[in-house]
């Protein structure tokens, strides 16, 4: 059996601030990659295996969703096997989909493989409107009939899909993934312009290639896919989670600590590491990762989030938390999800001086935050509040630990191993 993530809905973290985090952490596979790899396994009949799977709640939810579609999913340690039937079911129900945005990723594979998909409109994090119009329009360009009815996206292509030229208005990660996983089985050539370039998307593309797909341009803004008749099951090792690696890098910088992050891919974290270096961190490459050390109070840095290779929106809570105790004033601009700033209300309860105007946050750094009860509103906001609590005077409780469980395996245990005073209650 795989390590079971803790799913207690009313758990909270209790943090006594003040520790300097020092030591080593190991970062496993990326949530935002593994969930998409799991959905893509639907594209081939038979048993695909995925390694370096993190022990997070979302993997369990996606496993349940795939079982509901007729697959046999076995999880042993960090290895997952997914045995896909000849004809999977086509309906992803609301009760599972509402828990996790990535459920929408079964849409492309199901339409491509069996000509029909019904997927409940997803839930996931409360960080913005997160439309599906690019997914739907793109599938229509590939010849599917797609519409939203009674809370479900319904897409049909009884005679298969046909390659097309698709240009996205914004390099949406989810839309690029759904269209790429649909186009691999379409007849003819598809180009996706203004495609997302995230390492997670490249990871998915590489898995598809090992299943027999023909894809060029991964990691660039134009992806070209030549459809094939069928795909075969494959084995894939999930790419390292750059957001978790980034979380540890910020933890080191904020607590004036020294953390060696094994498994971190510096090449996937360039802009973020540059920002931390500007804040005063000393960053060195190690044989299998990155070491981040901070010997002084961080200096405030301005940041604007952007699609990859820009500064990731998922890291927004961490940069705001760091700037709130940094030396100086800063401006942080969110360009991807309009509601990520919900987190700021909670951070303010710890005394942070942040003023939000539209999609800009101006932050006046103070020397220390002050412990208080706060609540996580999404995965990254939850982790960001825990980091803020590490540099707060006294005790902070962070309600809604289950949000953090969705993305961070054994977060409290790992923090404790680095010297933090963190418990779960
Ligand atoms: C994924 C990640 C999320 C990350 C984000 C950006 C998952 C489950 N989530 O989210 O953690 O923060 O990438 O790197 O992998 N949009 C539309 N119409 C669409 C699709 C998107 O308007 O059809 C907009 C969204 O509202 C948002 C922006 O495009 O403003 C980016 O969304 P997208 O890249 O699709 O994010 P997700 O794939 O949902």
Tab-separated table of C-alpha atoms and ligand atoms in Angstrom:
chain	number	residue	atom	x	y	z
A	1	UNK	CA	0.000	0.000	0.000
A	2	UNK	CA	1.071	3.542	-0.670
A	3	UNK	CA	1.568	5.923	2.252
A	4	UNK	CA	-1.898	7.321	2.918
A	5	UNK	CA	-2.231	11.071	2.910
A	6	UNK	CA	-3.964	12.492	5.943
A	7	UNK	CA	-7.423	13.553	4.850
A	8	UNK	CA	-8.890	14.891	8.080
A	9	UNK	CA	-11.074	17.799	6.986
A	10	UNK	CA	-10.797	19.726	10.233
A	11	UNK	CA	-7.114	19.292	10.944
A	12	UNK	CA	-5.005	22.366	11.474
A	13	UNK	CA	-1.304	23.153	11.726
A	14	UNK	CA	0.017	24.696	14.910
A	15	UNK	CA	3.283	26.561	14.474
A	16	UNK	CA	5.490	28.167	17.067
A	17	UNK	CA	7.553	30.674	15.092
A	18	UNK	CA	11.200	31.549	15.358
A	19	UNK	CA	13.170	28.554	14.086
A	20	UNK	CA	15.840	28.826	11.440
A	21	UNK	CA	15.284	25.930	9.030
A	22	UNK	CA	18.437	23.944	8.394
A	23	UNK	CA	18.921	20.543	6.793
A	24	UNK	CA	17.982	18.474	3.784
A	25	UNK	CA	14.733	17.649	2.012
A	26	UNK	CA	13.893	15.322	-0.862
A	27	UNK	CA	11.356	16.458	-3.438
A	28	UNK	CA	9.276	13.869	-5.282
A	29	UNK	CA	7.128	13.941	-8.397
A	30	UNK	CA	5.016	16.951	-9.343
A	31	UNK	CA	1.317	16.986	-8.513
A	32	UNK	CA	0.588	18.995	-11.631
A	33	UNK	CA	2.340	16.419	-13.750
A	34	UNK	CA	1.334	13.096	-12.193
A	35	UNK	CA	-2.415	13.809	-12.330
A	36	UNK	CA	-2.152	14.538	-16.055
A	37	UNK	CA	-0.013	11.451	-16.663
A	38	UNK	CA	-2.673	9.376	-14.918
A	39	UNK	CA	-5.430	10.821	-17.113
A	40	UNK	CA	-3.322	10.280	-20.253
A	41	UNK	CA	-2.978	6.572	-19.439
A	42	UNK	CA	-6.613	6.317	-20.630
A	43	UNK	CA	-5.308	6.739	-24.186
A	44	UNK	CA	-4.046	3.143	-24.424
A	45	UNK	CA	-5.601	-0.175	-23.546
A	46	UNK	CA	-3.443	-2.118	-21.066
A	47	UNK	CA	-1.188	-1.385	-18.127
A	48	UNK	CA	0.822	1.834	-17.920
A	49	UNK	CA	3.070	2.463	-14.931
A	50	UNK	CA	4.062	5.779	-13.393
A	51	UNK	CA	6.982	6.129	-10.978
A	52	UNK	CA	7.979	8.931	-8.575
A	53	UNK	CA	4.328	9.405	-7.600
A	54	UNK	CA	3.893	11.699	-4.572
A	55	UNK	CA	1.777	10.574	-1.579
A	56	UNK	CA	-0.783	13.364	-1.863
A	57	UNK	CA	-4.549	13.388	-1.589
A	58	UNK	CA	-5.118	14.416	-5.219
A	59	UNK	CA	-3.472	11.211	-6.486
A	60	UNK	CA	-6.045	9.224	-4.497
A	61	UNK	CA	-8.874	11.282	-5.969
A	62	UNK	CA	-7.598	10.776	-9.527
A	63	UNK	CA	-7.163	7.032	-8.816
A	64	UNK	CA	-10.814	6.853	-7.734
A	65	UNK	CA	-11.887	8.733	-10.843
A	66	UNK	CA	-9.993	6.320	-13.105
A	67	UNK	CA	-11.480	3.326	-11.249
A	68	UNK	CA	-14.932	4.823	-11.837
A	69	UNK	CA	-14.054	4.899	-15.553
A	70	UNK	CA	-13.301	1.156	-15.435
A	71	UNK	CA	-9.534	1.127	-14.826
A	72	UNK	CA	-7.704	-0.972	-12.245
A	73	UNK	CA	-5.365	1.310	-10.317
A	74	UNK	CA	-2.764	-0.102	-7.945
A	75	UNK	CA	-0.554	2.106	-5.826
A	76	UNK	CA	2.572	0.614	-4.270
A	77	UNK	CA	4.970	3.031	-2.624
A	78	UNK	CA	5.723	5.662	-5.220
A	79	UNK	CA	4.763	3.411	-8.147
A	80	UNK	CA	1.321	3.487	-9.689
A	81	UNK	CA	-0.042	1.062	-12.241
A	82	UNK	CA	-3.127	1.835	-14.273
A	83	UNK	CA	-4.729	-0.959	-16.253
A	84	UNK	CA	-7.085	0.526	-18.813
A	85	UNK	CA	-9.924	-1.534	-20.327
A	86	UNK	CA	-10.653	-1.782	-24.052
A	87	UNK	CA	-13.589	0.578	-23.671
A	88	UNK	CA	-13.479	2.850	-20.622
A	89	UNK	CA	-16.642	4.492	-19.310
A	90	UNK	CA	-17.194	8.062	-20.446
A	91	UNK	CA	-18.674	9.868	-17.449
A	92	UNK	CA	-16.686	11.629	-14.709
A	93	UNK	CA	-19.175	12.427	-11.944
A	94	UNK	CA	-19.478	15.609	-9.934
A	95	UNK	CA	-18.778	14.037	-6.525
A	96	UNK	CA	-15.160	13.309	-7.520
A	97	UNK	CA	-14.529	16.033	-10.078
A	98	UNK	CA	-15.546	18.827	-7.704
A	99	UNK	CA	-12.647	17.933	-5.442
A	100	UNK	CA	-9.967	18.467	-8.023
A	101	UNK	CA	-9.526	20.707	-11.040
A	102	UNK	CA	-7.210	18.235	-12.782
A	103	UNK	CA	-10.205	15.898	-13.335
A	104	UNK	CA	-10.882	17.943	-16.455
A	105	UNK	CA	-7.821	16.270	-17.952
A	106	UNK	CA	-9.789	13.091	-18.686
A	107	UNK	CA	-11.805	15.057	-21.261
A	108	UNK	CA	-9.262	15.004	-24.123
A	109	UNK	CA	-8.215	11.351	-23.710
A	110	UNK	CA	-11.824	10.078	-23.488
A	111	UNK	CA	-13.079	11.949	-26.570
A	112	UNK	CA	-10.037	10.847	-28.540
A	113	UNK	CA	-10.210	7.234	-27.446
A	114	UNK	CA	-13.946	6.416	-27.227
A	115	UNK	CA	-15.586	9.364	-28.971
A	116	UNK	CA	-17.523	10.625	-25.962
A	117	UNK	CA	-16.832	12.288	-22.637
A	118	UNK	CA	-19.055	13.762	-19.959
A	119	UNK	CA	-17.068	15.550	-17.283
A	120	UNK	CA	-18.615	17.527	-14.444
A	121	UNK	CA	-17.465	21.134	-14.297
A	122	UNK	CA	-14.449	20.970	-12.002
A	123	UNK	CA	-13.881	22.457	-8.597
A	124	UNK	CA	-10.355	22.589	-7.248
A	125	UNK	CA	-8.809	25.661	-5.718
A	126	UNK	CA	-10.788	28.844	-5.217
A	127	UNK	CA	-8.270	31.052	-7.008
A	128	UNK	CA	-10.190	32.509	-9.921
A	129	UNK	CA	-12.817	31.895	-12.563
A	130	UNK	CA	-10.710	29.301	-14.441
A	131	UNK	CA	-12.841	28.982	-17.559
A	132	UNK	CA	-12.978	26.027	-19.909
A	133	UNK	CA	-13.668	27.959	-23.102
A	134	UNK	CA	-10.242	27.202	-24.625
A	135	UNK	CA	-10.715	23.489	-23.929
A	136	UNK	CA	-14.150	23.479	-25.535
A	137	UNK	CA	-13.282	25.655	-28.551
A	138	UNK	CA	-10.142	23.646	-29.164
A	139	UNK	CA	-11.998	20.327	-29.124
A	140	UNK	CA	-14.539	21.817	-31.538
A	141	UNK	CA	-11.679	22.774	-33.881
A	142	UNK	CA	-10.652	19.105	-33.786
A	143	UNK	CA	-14.149	18.179	-34.957
A	144	UNK	CA	-15.851	17.326	-31.661
A	145	UNK	CA	-19.285	18.602	-30.725
A	146	UNK	CA	-18.873	20.100	-27.287
A	147	UNK	CA	-21.207	21.955	-24.961
A	148	UNK	CA	-22.000	22.484	-21.293
A	149	UNK	CA	-25.283	21.031	-20.006
A	150	UNK	CA	-26.593	20.476	-16.464
A	151	UNK	CA	-23.155	21.131	-14.983
A	152	UNK	CA	-21.297	18.790	-17.307
A	153	UNK	CA	-18.993	19.380	-20.272
A	154	UNK	CA	-20.178	16.972	-22.930
A	155	UNK	CA	-17.954	16.290	-25.924
A	156	UNK	CA	-18.694	13.873	-28.734
A	157	UNK	CA	-16.759	12.740	-31.764
A	158	UNK	CA	-18.363	9.481	-32.892
A	159	UNK	CA	-16.321	9.452	-36.094
A	160	UNK	CA	-13.050	10.455	-34.490
A	161	UNK	CA	-11.151	13.737	-34.384
A	162	UNK	CA	-9.364	15.541	-37.206
A	163	UNK	CA	-6.158	17.567	-36.876
A	164	UNK	CA	-6.492	21.359	-36.919
A	165	UNK	CA	-4.567	24.593	-36.333
A	166	UNK	CA	-5.474	25.938	-32.919
A	167	UNK	CA	-4.280	29.239	-31.455
A	168	UNK	CA	-4.873	29.774	-27.744
A	169	UNK	CA	-5.669	33.300	-26.485
A	170	UNK	CA	-3.589	32.573	-23.373
A	171	UNK	CA	-1.041	29.754	-22.870
A	172	UNK	CA	-3.364	27.765	-20.611
A	173	UNK	CA	-1.744	24.686	-19.103
A	174	UNK	CA	-4.966	22.684	-18.815
A	175	UNK	CA	-6.214	23.554	-22.301
A	176	UNK	CA	-2.866	22.731	-23.941
A	177	UNK	CA	-2.874	19.393	-22.113
A	178	UNK	CA	-6.426	18.470	-23.078
A	179	UNK	CA	-5.891	19.428	-26.709
A	180	UNK	CA	-2.554	17.631	-26.943
A	181	UNK	CA	-4.009	14.444	-25.434
A	182	UNK	CA	-6.934	14.641	-27.874
A	183	UNK	CA	-4.839	15.416	-30.960
A	184	UNK	CA	-2.486	12.444	-30.510
A	185	UNK	CA	-5.253	10.142	-31.813
A	186	UNK	CA	-6.750	12.586	-34.347
A	187	UNK	CA	-6.453	12.018	-38.062
A	188	UNK	CA	-3.794	14.339	-39.492
A	189	UNK	CA	-1.689	17.145	-38.092
A	190	UNK	CA	-2.593	19.539	-35.260
A	191	UNK	CA	-0.673	22.642	-34.303
A	192	UNK	CA	-1.253	24.381	-30.985
A	193	UNK	CA	0.002	27.968	-31.067
A	194	UNK	CA	0.635	29.970	-27.917
A	195	UNK	CA	0.883	26.622	-26.136
A	196	UNK	CA	1.856	26.379	-22.467
A	197	UNK	CA	5.546	25.583	-21.908
A	198	UNK	CA	5.461	24.336	-18.293
A	199	UNK	CA	7.824	21.446	-17.396
A	200	UNK	CA	4.716	19.479	-16.343
A	201	UNK	CA	3.350	19.771	-19.857
A	202	UNK	CA	6.670	18.669	-21.354
A	203	UNK	CA	6.587	15.686	-18.978
A	204	UNK	CA	3.122	14.756	-20.227
A	205	UNK	CA	4.268	15.111	-23.847
A	206	UNK	CA	7.231	12.817	-23.198
A	207	UNK	CA	4.936	10.189	-21.698
A	208	UNK	CA	2.701	10.424	-24.778
A	209	UNK	CA	5.755	10.029	-27.034
A	210	UNK	CA	6.753	6.875	-25.177
A	211	UNK	CA	3.190	5.623	-25.767
A	212	UNK	CA	3.822	6.062	-29.498
A	213	UNK	CA	2.554	9.621	-30.087
A	214	UNK	CA	4.237	11.946	-32.570
A	215	UNK	CA	4.791	15.323	-30.966
A	216	UNK	CA	7.251	18.104	-31.781
A	217	UNK	CA	7.949	21.447	-30.166
A	218	UNK	CA	7.399	20.504	-26.508
A	219	UNK	CA	8.579	23.344	-24.283
A	220	UNK	CA	8.167	25.870	-27.118
A	221	UNK	CA	5.108	28.018	-27.893
A	222	UNK	CA	4.142	25.908	-30.929
A	223	UNK	CA	3.423	22.208	-30.514
A	224	UNK	CA	2.877	20.049	-33.583
A	225	UNK	CA	1.135	16.706	-33.229
A	226	UNK	CA	0.756	14.138	-35.974
A	227	UNK	CA	-2.076	11.824	-35.054
A	228	UNK	CA	-1.558	8.053	-34.887
A	229	UNK	CA	-4.161	5.263	-35.005
A	230	UNK	CA	-3.490	3.914	-31.542
A	231	UNK	CA	-1.170	4.228	-28.590
A	232	UNK	CA	0.376	1.564	-26.366
A	233	UNK	CA	0.821	1.574	-22.581
A	234	UNK	CA	4.159	2.882	-21.298
A	235	UNK	CA	6.267	3.508	-18.199
A	236	UNK	CA	7.142	7.015	-17.077
A	237	UNK	CA	8.993	8.678	-14.202
A	238	UNK	CA	7.214	11.850	-13.004
A	239	UNK	CA	9.207	15.085	-13.205
A	240	UNK	CA	10.248	16.702	-9.875
A	241	UNK	CA	7.780	19.124	-8.316
A	242	UNK	CA	9.272	22.571	-8.974
A	243	UNK	CA	6.617	24.262	-6.830
A	244	UNK	CA	7.442	22.158	-3.762
A	245	UNK	CA	11.148	22.687	-4.435
A	246	UNK	CA	10.369	26.407	-4.634
A	247	UNK	CA	8.457	26.246	-1.360
A	248	UNK	CA	11.555	24.898	0.412
A	249	UNK	CA	13.726	27.531	-1.255
A	250	UNK	CA	11.453	30.258	0.131
A	251	UNK	CA	11.384	28.552	3.538
A	252	UNK	CA	15.187	28.774	3.649
A	253	UNK	CA	15.232	32.402	2.537
A	254	UNK	CA	12.494	33.529	4.920
A	255	UNK	CA	13.863	31.849	8.042
A	256	UNK	CA	17.485	32.819	7.277
A	257	UNK	CA	18.084	29.105	7.023
A	258	UNK	CA	20.110	26.700	4.921
A	259	UNK	CA	18.261	23.935	3.059
A	260	UNK	CA	19.635	21.461	0.548
A	261	UNK	CA	16.787	20.462	-1.750
A	262	UNK	CA	17.531	17.059	-3.246
A	263	UNK	CA	15.833	16.407	-6.567
A	264	UNK	CA	15.218	20.107	-7.300
A	265	UNK	CA	15.653	20.972	-10.974
A	266	UNK	CA	17.358	24.375	-11.050
A	267	UNK	CA	16.662	24.549	-14.798
A	268	UNK	CA	12.915	24.559	-14.004
A	269	UNK	CA	13.281	27.255	-11.329
A	270	UNK	CA	15.423	29.896	-13.026
A	271	UNK	CA	13.343	33.046	-12.565
A	272	UNK	CA	12.408	32.095	-9.035
A	273	UNK	CA	16.022	31.438	-8.014
A	274	UNK	CA	17.073	34.754	-9.587
A	275	UNK	CA	14.489	36.533	-7.445
A	276	UNK	CA	15.716	34.775	-4.310
A	277	UNK	CA	19.291	35.717	-5.209
A	278	UNK	CA	18.161	39.365	-5.549
A	279	UNK	CA	16.635	39.033	-2.091
A	280	UNK	CA	20.087	38.058	-0.794
A	281	UNK	CA	20.007	34.250	-0.839
A	282	UNK	CA	23.121	32.288	-1.691
A	283	UNK	CA	22.167	29.634	-4.207
A	284	UNK	CA	24.422	26.781	-5.183
A	285	UNK	CA	23.899	23.725	-7.353
A	286	UNK	CA	24.544	20.359	-5.731
A	287	UNK	CA	25.005	16.986	-7.405
A	288	UNK	CA	21.270	16.270	-7.314
A	289	UNK	CA	19.594	19.552	-6.499
A	290	UNK	CA	19.934	23.047	-5.134
A	291	UNK	CA	21.113	24.536	-1.829
A	292	UNK	CA	19.547	27.775	-0.624
A	293	UNK	CA	21.155	29.653	2.233
A	294	UNK	CA	20.274	33.036	3.696
A	295	UNK	CA	22.454	34.895	6.154
A	296	UNK	CA	20.541	38.134	6.542
A	297	UNK	CA	17.032	39.543	6.503
A	298	UNK	CA	15.712	39.223	2.912
A	299	UNK	CA	15.655	42.326	0.731
A	300	UNK	CA	12.239	43.092	-0.818
A	301	UNK	CA	11.903	42.149	-4.514
A	302	UNK	CA	9.312	43.093	-7.139
A	303	UNK	CA	7.723	40.181	-8.992
A	304	UNK	CA	5.088	39.665	-11.681
A	305	UNK	CA	3.665	36.180	-12.180
A	306	UNK	CA	3.550	34.884	-15.749
A	307	UNK	CA	3.118	31.602	-17.584
A	308	UNK	CA	6.297	29.492	-17.620
A	309	UNK	CA	9.174	30.315	-17.953
A	310	UNK	CA	7.962	33.343	-15.948
A	311	UNK	CA	7.566	33.412	-12.176
A	312	UNK	CA	4.902	30.786	-11.328
A	313	UNK	CA	1.540	31.952	-9.976
A	314	UNK	CA	1.665	29.006	-7.555
A	315	UNK	CA	4.603	30.701	-5.818
A	316	UNK	CA	2.714	33.967	-5.263
A	317	UNK	CA	1.876	33.324	-1.573
A	318	UNK	CA	5.534	32.634	-0.831
A	319	UNK	CA	6.894	35.781	-2.454
A	320	UNK	CA	4.270	37.895	-0.683
A	321	UNK	CA	5.021	36.210	2.641
A	322	UNK	CA	8.753	36.763	2.158
A	323	UNK	CA	8.321	40.397	1.121
A	324	UNK	CA	6.127	41.013	4.153
A	325	UNK	CA	9.146	40.445	6.451
A	326	UNK	CA	11.767	41.778	4.005
A	327	UNK	CA	13.753	44.976	4.182
A	328	UNK	CA	11.964	47.477	1.935
A	329	UNK	CA	8.777	47.951	-0.062
A	330	UNK	CA	7.763	45.830	-3.025
A	331	UNK	CA	5.146	45.378	-5.705
A	332	UNK	CA	3.829	41.919	-6.618
A	333	UNK	CA	1.604	41.580	-9.691
A	334	UNK	CA	-0.597	38.548	-10.380
A	335	UNK	CA	-1.257	37.996	-14.093
A	336	UNK	CA	-2.709	34.470	-14.188
A	337	UNK	CA	-5.452	33.961	-11.567
A	338	UNK	CA	-7.442	36.927	-10.287
A	339	UNK	CA	-8.310	35.549	-6.862
A	340	UNK	CA	-4.942	34.373	-5.566
A	341	UNK	CA	-4.884	37.500	-3.391
A	342	UNK	CA	-7.579	36.013	-1.120
A	343	UNK	CA	-4.607	34.732	0.811
A	344	UNK	CA	-3.589	38.299	1.685
A	345	UNK	CA	-6.553	38.757	4.055
A	346	UNK	CA	-5.276	35.862	6.130
A	347	UNK	CA	-1.662	37.016	5.977
A	348	UNK	CA	-2.785	40.413	7.248
A	349	UNK	CA	-4.037	38.695	10.389
A	350	UNK	CA	-0.386	37.978	11.139
A	351	UNK	CA	0.326	41.688	10.886
A	352	UNK	CA	1.630	41.783	7.312
A	353	UNK	CA	1.299	45.188	5.664
A	354	UNK	CA	-0.069	44.401	2.213
A	355	UNK	CA	-2.335	46.604	0.153
A	356	UNK	CA	-4.130	45.007	-2.789
A	357	UNK	CA	-5.341	47.070	-5.726
A	358	UNK	CA	-6.700	45.038	-8.659
A	359	UNK	CA	-4.042	42.529	-9.545
A	360	UNK	CA	-1.244	44.384	-7.752
A	361	UNK	CA	-0.167	43.962	-4.147
A	362	UNK	CA	2.101	46.541	-2.585
A	363	UNK	CA	3.921	45.296	0.459
A	364	UNK	CA	5.738	47.161	3.190
A	365	UNK	CA	8.218	44.841	4.880
A	366	UNK	CA	8.267	44.698	8.675
A	367	UNK	CA	10.780	42.892	10.874
A	368	UNK	CA	8.471	40.273	12.349
A	369	UNK	CA	4.945	38.941	11.972
A	370	UNK	CA	2.773	38.151	14.944
A	371	UNK	CA	1.174	34.723	15.485
A	372	UNK	CA	-2.638	34.442	15.117
A	373	UNK	CA	-5.305	31.954	13.997
A	374	UNK	CA	-5.623	31.907	10.174
A	375	UNK	CA	-7.231	29.728	7.531
A	376	UNK	CA	-5.880	28.130	4.338
A	377	UNK	CA	-8.015	28.850	1.264
A	378	UNK	CA	-6.069	26.710	-1.207
A	379	UNK	CA	-2.975	24.511	-1.348
A	380	UNK	CA	-0.357	27.197	-1.925
A	381	UNK	CA	-2.056	29.759	0.313
A	382	UNK	CA	-2.013	27.151	3.092
A	383	UNK	CA	1.680	26.397	2.625
A	384	UNK	CA	2.401	30.145	2.385
A	385	UNK	CA	0.653	30.795	5.697
A	386	UNK	CA	2.674	28.040	7.352
A	387	UNK	CA	5.904	29.647	6.098
A	388	UNK	CA	4.703	33.040	7.321
A	389	UNK	CA	3.957	31.480	10.711
A	390	UNK	CA	7.581	30.311	10.915
A	391	UNK	CA	8.668	33.962	10.987
A	392	UNK	CA	5.884	35.114	13.310
A	393	UNK	CA	6.285	35.766	16.986
A	394	UNK	CA	4.379	33.235	19.112
A	395	UNK	CA	1.828	30.661	18.017
A	396	UNK	CA	-0.105	30.562	14.725
A	397	UNK	CA	-2.759	28.007	13.860
A	398	UNK	CA	-3.563	27.375	10.185
A	399	UNK	CA	-6.984	25.828	9.700
A	400	UNK	CA	-7.810	23.793	6.594
A	401	UNK	CA	-4.721	21.558	6.607
A	402	UNK	CA	-6.482	19.309	4.070
A	403	UNK	CA	-5.824	21.929	1.396
A	404	UNK	CA	-2.099	21.544	1.996
A	405	UNK	CA	-2.418	17.718	1.955
A	406	UNK	CA	-3.610	18.009	-1.633
A	407	UNK	CA	-0.154	19.088	-2.700
A	408	UNK	CA	2.475	18.504	-0.014
A	409	UNK	CA	3.365	14.998	1.220
A	410	UNK	CA	4.118	15.007	4.970
A	411	UNK	CA	4.554	18.771	5.178
A	412	UNK	CA	4.599	19.043	8.979
A	413	UNK	CA	7.003	16.088	9.337
A	414	UNK	CA	9.383	17.589	6.811
A	415	UNK	CA	9.268	20.987	8.508
A	416	UNK	CA	10.004	19.380	11.868
A	417	UNK	CA	12.992	17.540	10.387
A	418	UNK	CA	14.362	20.963	9.410
A	419	UNK	CA	13.970	22.249	12.960
A	420	UNK	CA	10.552	23.941	12.849
A	421	UNK	CA	8.130	23.689	15.751
A	422	UNK	CA	5.063	22.485	13.805
A	423	UNK	CA	2.400	20.041	14.888
A	424	UNK	CA	-0.939	18.927	13.517
A	425	UNK	CA	-4.013	19.009	15.659
B	1	LIG	C1	-2.615	24.810	-13.883
B	1	LIG	C2	-2.256	24.285	-12.524
B	1	LIG	C3	-2.167	25.401	-11.511
B	1	LIG	C4	-1.265	26.483	-12.023
B	1	LIG	C5	-1.705	26.932	-13.405
B	1	LIG	C6	-0.798	27.980	-14.022
B	1	LIG	C7	-3.287	22.094	-12.413
B	1	LIG	C8	-4.387	21.263	-11.855
B	1	LIG	N1	-3.290	23.369	-12.078
B	1	LIG	O1	-3.934	25.300	-13.772
B	1	LIG	O2	-1.665	24.896	-10.298
B	1	LIG	O3	-1.379	27.570	-11.137
B	1	LIG	O4	-1.727	25.821	-14.276
B	1	LIG	O5	0.501	27.490	-14.139
B	1	LIG	O6	-2.431	21.643	-13.127
B	1	LIG	N2	-8.322	30.144	-18.856
B	1	LIG	C9	-9.422	30.545	-19.562
B	1	LIG	N3	-10.079	29.626	-20.327
B	1	LIG	C10	-9.692	28.330	-20.405
B	1	LIG	C11	-8.570	27.918	-19.674
B	1	LIG	C12	-7.889	28.850	-18.891
B	1	LIG	O7	-9.799	31.696	-19.531
B	1	LIG	O8	-10.343	27.547	-21.108
B	1	LIG	C13	-7.592	31.131	-18.025
B	1	LIG	C14	-7.761	30.842	-16.541
B	1	LIG	O9	-8.934	31.401	-16.022
B	1	LIG	C15	-6.505	31.492	-15.984
B	1	LIG	C16	-5.468	31.244	-17.083
B	1	LIG	O10	-6.211	31.014	-18.267
B	1	LIG	O11	-6.683	32.861	-15.819
B	1	LIG	C17	-4.519	30.105	-16.819
B	1	LIG	O12	-5.214	28.927	-16.627
B	1	LIG	P1	-4.560	27.490	-16.892
B	1	LIG	O13	-3.140	27.635	-17.309
B	1	LIG	O14	-5.495	26.709	-17.706
B	1	LIG	O15	-4.486	26.921	-15.459
B	1	LIG	P2	-4.885	25.487	-15.007
B	1	LIG	O16	-4.486	24.508	-16.058
B	1	LIG	O17	-6.270	25.528	-14.486
